[in-house]
mmCIF file of C-alpha atoms in Angstrom:
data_model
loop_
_atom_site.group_PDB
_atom_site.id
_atom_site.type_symbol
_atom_site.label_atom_id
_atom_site.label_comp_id
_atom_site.label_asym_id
_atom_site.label_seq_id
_atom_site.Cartn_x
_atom_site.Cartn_y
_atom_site.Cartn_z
ATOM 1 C CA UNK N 1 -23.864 6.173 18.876
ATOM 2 C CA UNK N 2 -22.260 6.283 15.372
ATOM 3 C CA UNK N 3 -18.826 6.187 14.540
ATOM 4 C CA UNK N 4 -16.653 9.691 14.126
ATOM 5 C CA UNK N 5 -16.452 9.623 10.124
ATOM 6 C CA UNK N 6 -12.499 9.898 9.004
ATOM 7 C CA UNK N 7 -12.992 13.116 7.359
ATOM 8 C CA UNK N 8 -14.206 14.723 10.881
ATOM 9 C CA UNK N 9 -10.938 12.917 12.219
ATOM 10 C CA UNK N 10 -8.867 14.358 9.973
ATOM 11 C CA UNK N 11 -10.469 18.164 10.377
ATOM 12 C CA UNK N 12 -10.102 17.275 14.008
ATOM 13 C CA UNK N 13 -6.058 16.277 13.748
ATOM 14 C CA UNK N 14 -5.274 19.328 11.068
ATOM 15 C CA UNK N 15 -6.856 22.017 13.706
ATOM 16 C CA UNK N 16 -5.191 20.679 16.451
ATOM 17 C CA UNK N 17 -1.581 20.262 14.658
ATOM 18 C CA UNK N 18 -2.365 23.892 13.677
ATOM 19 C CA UNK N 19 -3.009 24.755 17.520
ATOM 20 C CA UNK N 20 0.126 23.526 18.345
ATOM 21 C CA UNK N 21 1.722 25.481 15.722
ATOM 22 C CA UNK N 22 0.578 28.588 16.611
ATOM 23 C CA UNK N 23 0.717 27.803 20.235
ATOM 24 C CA UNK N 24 4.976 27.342 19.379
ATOM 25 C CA UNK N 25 5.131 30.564 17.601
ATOM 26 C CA UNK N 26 3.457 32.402 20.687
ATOM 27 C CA UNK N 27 5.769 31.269 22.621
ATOM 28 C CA UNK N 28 8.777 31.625 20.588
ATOM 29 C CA UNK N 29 7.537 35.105 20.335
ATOM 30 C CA UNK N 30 6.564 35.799 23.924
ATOM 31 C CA UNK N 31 4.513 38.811 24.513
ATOM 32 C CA UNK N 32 2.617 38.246 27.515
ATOM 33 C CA UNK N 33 0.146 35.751 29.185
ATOM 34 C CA UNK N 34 -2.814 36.964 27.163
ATOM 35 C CA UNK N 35 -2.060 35.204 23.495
ATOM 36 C CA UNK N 36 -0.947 31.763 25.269
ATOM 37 C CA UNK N 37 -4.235 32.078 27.186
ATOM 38 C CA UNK N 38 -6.270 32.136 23.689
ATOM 39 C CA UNK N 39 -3.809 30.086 22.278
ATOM 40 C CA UNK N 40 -3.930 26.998 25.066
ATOM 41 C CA UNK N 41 -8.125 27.779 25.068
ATOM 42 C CA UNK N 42 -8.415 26.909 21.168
ATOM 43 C CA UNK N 43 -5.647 23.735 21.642
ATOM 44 C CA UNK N 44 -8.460 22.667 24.380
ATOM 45 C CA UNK N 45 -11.682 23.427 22.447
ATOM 46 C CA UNK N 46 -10.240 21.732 19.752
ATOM 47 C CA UNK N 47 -8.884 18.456 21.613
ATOM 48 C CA UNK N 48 -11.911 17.864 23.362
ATOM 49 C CA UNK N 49 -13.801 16.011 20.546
ATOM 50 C CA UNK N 50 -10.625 14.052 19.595
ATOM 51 C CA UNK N 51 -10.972 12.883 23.629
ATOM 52 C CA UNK N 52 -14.229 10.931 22.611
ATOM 53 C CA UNK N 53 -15.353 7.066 23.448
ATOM 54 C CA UNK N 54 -17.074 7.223 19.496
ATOM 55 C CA UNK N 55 -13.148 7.547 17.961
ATOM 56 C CA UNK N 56 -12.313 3.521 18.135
ATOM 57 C CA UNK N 57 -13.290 3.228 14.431
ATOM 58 C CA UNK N 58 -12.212 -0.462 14.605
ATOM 59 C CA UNK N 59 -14.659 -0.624 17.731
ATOM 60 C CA UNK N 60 -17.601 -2.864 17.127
ATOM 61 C CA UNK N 61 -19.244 -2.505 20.439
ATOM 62 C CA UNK N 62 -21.501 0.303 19.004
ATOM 63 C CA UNK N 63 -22.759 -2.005 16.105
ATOM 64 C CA UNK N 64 -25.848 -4.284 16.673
ATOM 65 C CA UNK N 65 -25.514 -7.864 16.763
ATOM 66 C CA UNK N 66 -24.733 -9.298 13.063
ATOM 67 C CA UNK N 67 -23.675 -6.061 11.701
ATOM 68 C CA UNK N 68 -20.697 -5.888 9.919
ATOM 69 C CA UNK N 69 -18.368 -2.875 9.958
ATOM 70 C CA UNK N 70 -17.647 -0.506 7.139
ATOM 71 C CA UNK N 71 -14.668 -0.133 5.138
ATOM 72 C CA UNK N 72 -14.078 3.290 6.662
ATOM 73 C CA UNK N 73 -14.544 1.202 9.726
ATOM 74 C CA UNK N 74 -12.035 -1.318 9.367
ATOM 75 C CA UNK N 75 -9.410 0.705 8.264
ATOM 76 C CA UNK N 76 -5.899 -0.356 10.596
ATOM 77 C CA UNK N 77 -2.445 1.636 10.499
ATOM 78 C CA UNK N 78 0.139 -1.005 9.769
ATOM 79 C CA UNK N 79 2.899 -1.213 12.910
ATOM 80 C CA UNK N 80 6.081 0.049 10.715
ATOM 81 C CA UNK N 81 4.554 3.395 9.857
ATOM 82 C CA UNK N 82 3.016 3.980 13.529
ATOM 83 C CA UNK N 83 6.718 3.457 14.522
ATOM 84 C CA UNK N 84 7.805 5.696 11.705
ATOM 85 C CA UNK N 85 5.870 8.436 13.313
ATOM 86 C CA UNK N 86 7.159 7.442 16.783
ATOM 87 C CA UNK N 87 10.583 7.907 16.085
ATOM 88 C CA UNK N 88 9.796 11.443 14.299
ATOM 89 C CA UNK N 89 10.281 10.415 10.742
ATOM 90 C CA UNK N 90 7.756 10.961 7.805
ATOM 91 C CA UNK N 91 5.335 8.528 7.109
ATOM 92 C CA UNK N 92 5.068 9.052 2.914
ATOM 93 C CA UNK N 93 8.940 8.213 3.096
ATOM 94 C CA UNK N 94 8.131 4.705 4.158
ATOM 95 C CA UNK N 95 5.230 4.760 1.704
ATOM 96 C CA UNK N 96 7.511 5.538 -1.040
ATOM 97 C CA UNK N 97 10.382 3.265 0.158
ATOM 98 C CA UNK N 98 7.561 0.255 0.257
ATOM 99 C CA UNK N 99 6.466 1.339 -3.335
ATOM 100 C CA UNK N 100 9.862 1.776 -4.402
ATOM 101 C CA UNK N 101 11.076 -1.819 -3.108
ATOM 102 C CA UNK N 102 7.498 -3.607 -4.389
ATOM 103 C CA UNK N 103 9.098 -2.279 -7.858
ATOM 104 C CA UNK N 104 12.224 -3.827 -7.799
ATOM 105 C CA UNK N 105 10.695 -7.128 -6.461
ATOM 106 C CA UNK N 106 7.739 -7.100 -9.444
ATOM 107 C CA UNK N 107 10.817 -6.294 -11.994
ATOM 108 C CA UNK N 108 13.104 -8.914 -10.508
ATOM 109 C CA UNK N 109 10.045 -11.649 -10.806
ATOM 110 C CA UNK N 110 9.206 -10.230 -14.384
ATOM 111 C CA UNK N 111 12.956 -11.137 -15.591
ATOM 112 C CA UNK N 112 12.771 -14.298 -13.596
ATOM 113 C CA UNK N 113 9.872 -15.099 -15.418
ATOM 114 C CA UNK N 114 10.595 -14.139 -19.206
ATOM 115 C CA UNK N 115 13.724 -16.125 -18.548
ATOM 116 C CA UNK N 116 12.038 -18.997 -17.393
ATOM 117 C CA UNK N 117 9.464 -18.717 -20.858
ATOM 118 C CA UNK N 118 12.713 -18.322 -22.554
ATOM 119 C CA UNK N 119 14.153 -21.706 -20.846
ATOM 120 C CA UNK N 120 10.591 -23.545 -21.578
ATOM 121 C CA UNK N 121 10.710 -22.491 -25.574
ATOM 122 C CA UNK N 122 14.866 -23.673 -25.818
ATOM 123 C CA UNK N 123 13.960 -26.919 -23.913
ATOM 124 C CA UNK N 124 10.801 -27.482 -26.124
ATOM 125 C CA UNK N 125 12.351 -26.697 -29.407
ATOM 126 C CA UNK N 126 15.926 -28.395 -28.282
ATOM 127 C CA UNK N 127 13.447 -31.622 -27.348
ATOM 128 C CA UNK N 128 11.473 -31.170 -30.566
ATOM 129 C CA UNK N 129 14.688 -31.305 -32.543
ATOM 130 C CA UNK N 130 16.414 -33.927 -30.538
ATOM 131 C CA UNK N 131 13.918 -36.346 -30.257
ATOM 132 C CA UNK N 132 11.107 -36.097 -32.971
ATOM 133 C CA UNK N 133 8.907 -39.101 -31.000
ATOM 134 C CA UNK N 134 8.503 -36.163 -28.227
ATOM 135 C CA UNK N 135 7.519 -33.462 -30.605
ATOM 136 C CA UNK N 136 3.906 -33.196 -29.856
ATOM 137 C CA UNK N 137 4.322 -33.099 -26.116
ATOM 138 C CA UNK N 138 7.096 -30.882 -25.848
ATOM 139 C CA UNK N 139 4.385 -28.727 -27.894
ATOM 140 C CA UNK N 140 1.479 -29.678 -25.675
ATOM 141 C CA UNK N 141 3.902 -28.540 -22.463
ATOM 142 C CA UNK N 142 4.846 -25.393 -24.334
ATOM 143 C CA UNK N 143 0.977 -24.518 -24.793
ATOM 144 C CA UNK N 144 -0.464 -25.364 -21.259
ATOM 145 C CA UNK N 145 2.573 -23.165 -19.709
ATOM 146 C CA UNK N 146 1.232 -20.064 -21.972
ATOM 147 C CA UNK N 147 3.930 -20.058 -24.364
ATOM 148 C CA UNK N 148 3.106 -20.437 -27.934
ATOM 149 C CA UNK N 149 4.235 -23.669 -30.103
ATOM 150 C CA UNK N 150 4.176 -21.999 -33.330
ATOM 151 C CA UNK N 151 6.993 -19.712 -32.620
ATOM 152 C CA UNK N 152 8.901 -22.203 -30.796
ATOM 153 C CA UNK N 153 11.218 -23.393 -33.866
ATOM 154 C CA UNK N 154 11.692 -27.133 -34.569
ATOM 155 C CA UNK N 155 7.581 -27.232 -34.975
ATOM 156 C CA UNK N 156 5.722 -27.914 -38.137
ATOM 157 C CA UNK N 157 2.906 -26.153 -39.154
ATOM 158 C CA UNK N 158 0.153 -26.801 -40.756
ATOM 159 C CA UNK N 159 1.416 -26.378 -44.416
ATOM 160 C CA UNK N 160 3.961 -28.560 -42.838
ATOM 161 C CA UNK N 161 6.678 -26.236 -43.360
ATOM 162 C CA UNK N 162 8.999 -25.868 -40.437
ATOM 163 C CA UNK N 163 8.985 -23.021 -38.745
#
């Protein structure tokens, strides 16, 4: 028996959530037994495929031996947002908080790091200056740490000019 694709799943979820909607507005709006009848009968109609042993998408008891699952398959709901929805709260807030604090860490490593190049150039050029015997390996450190020697000042070039 194949897997329930995600898109089904979803279709599945939105009619129900709709379902329950409505359902809440009948009742809100009570006006006999008749609507919550149709109501309840279209919750049940529409719950009944969600209540199926093909939903574990994770599930590889339906696979034959050696197969591996899809990526559709393998897709997992990380803990923090399943308890987001637990305790009522949206999950796109967490997704935005998460984005929002993956920012500030890539910007605080980004500073950390063009102050650390900055550090490597004054060290080279400060080691250059300081002690001439070092020159070419302060330059040979400055190149296989991705900075570039010829804008590091204390450094001759070619013409021999210093930069």
């Amino acid at each position: 028996m194949a897997p329930v694709p995600l898109k089904t799943l979803d279709d599945d979820l939105q009619r129900v959530i709709q379902d329950f909607y409505s359902l809440s507005v009948a009742v809100h709006d009570f006006k006999g037994e008749a609507p919550l009848t149709s109501y309840l009968k279209d919750l049940f109609q529409h719950l009944r495929p969600l209540n199926n042993p093909r939903l574990p998408l994770a599930s590889t008891s339906h696979l034959p031996t050696g197969q591996a699952l899809t990526p559709a398959q393998q897709t997992s709901i990380p803990p923090e947002i399943i308890a987001y929805v637990d305790s009522g709260r949206n999950p796109d807030i967490y997704t935005r908080e998460f984005v929002e604090l993956v920012q500030k860490s890539n910007q605080f490593l980004k500073g950390r790091t063009e102050a650390l190049a900055a550090f490597r150039d004054t060290l080279a050029r400060e080691m250059a200056s300081g002690m001439p015997e070092l020159k070419d390996e302060a330059r040979r450190v400055v190149e296989h740490t991705g900075g570039d020697p010829g804008k590091v000042g204390g450094f001759e070039d070619e013409v021999g000019v210093c930069l």
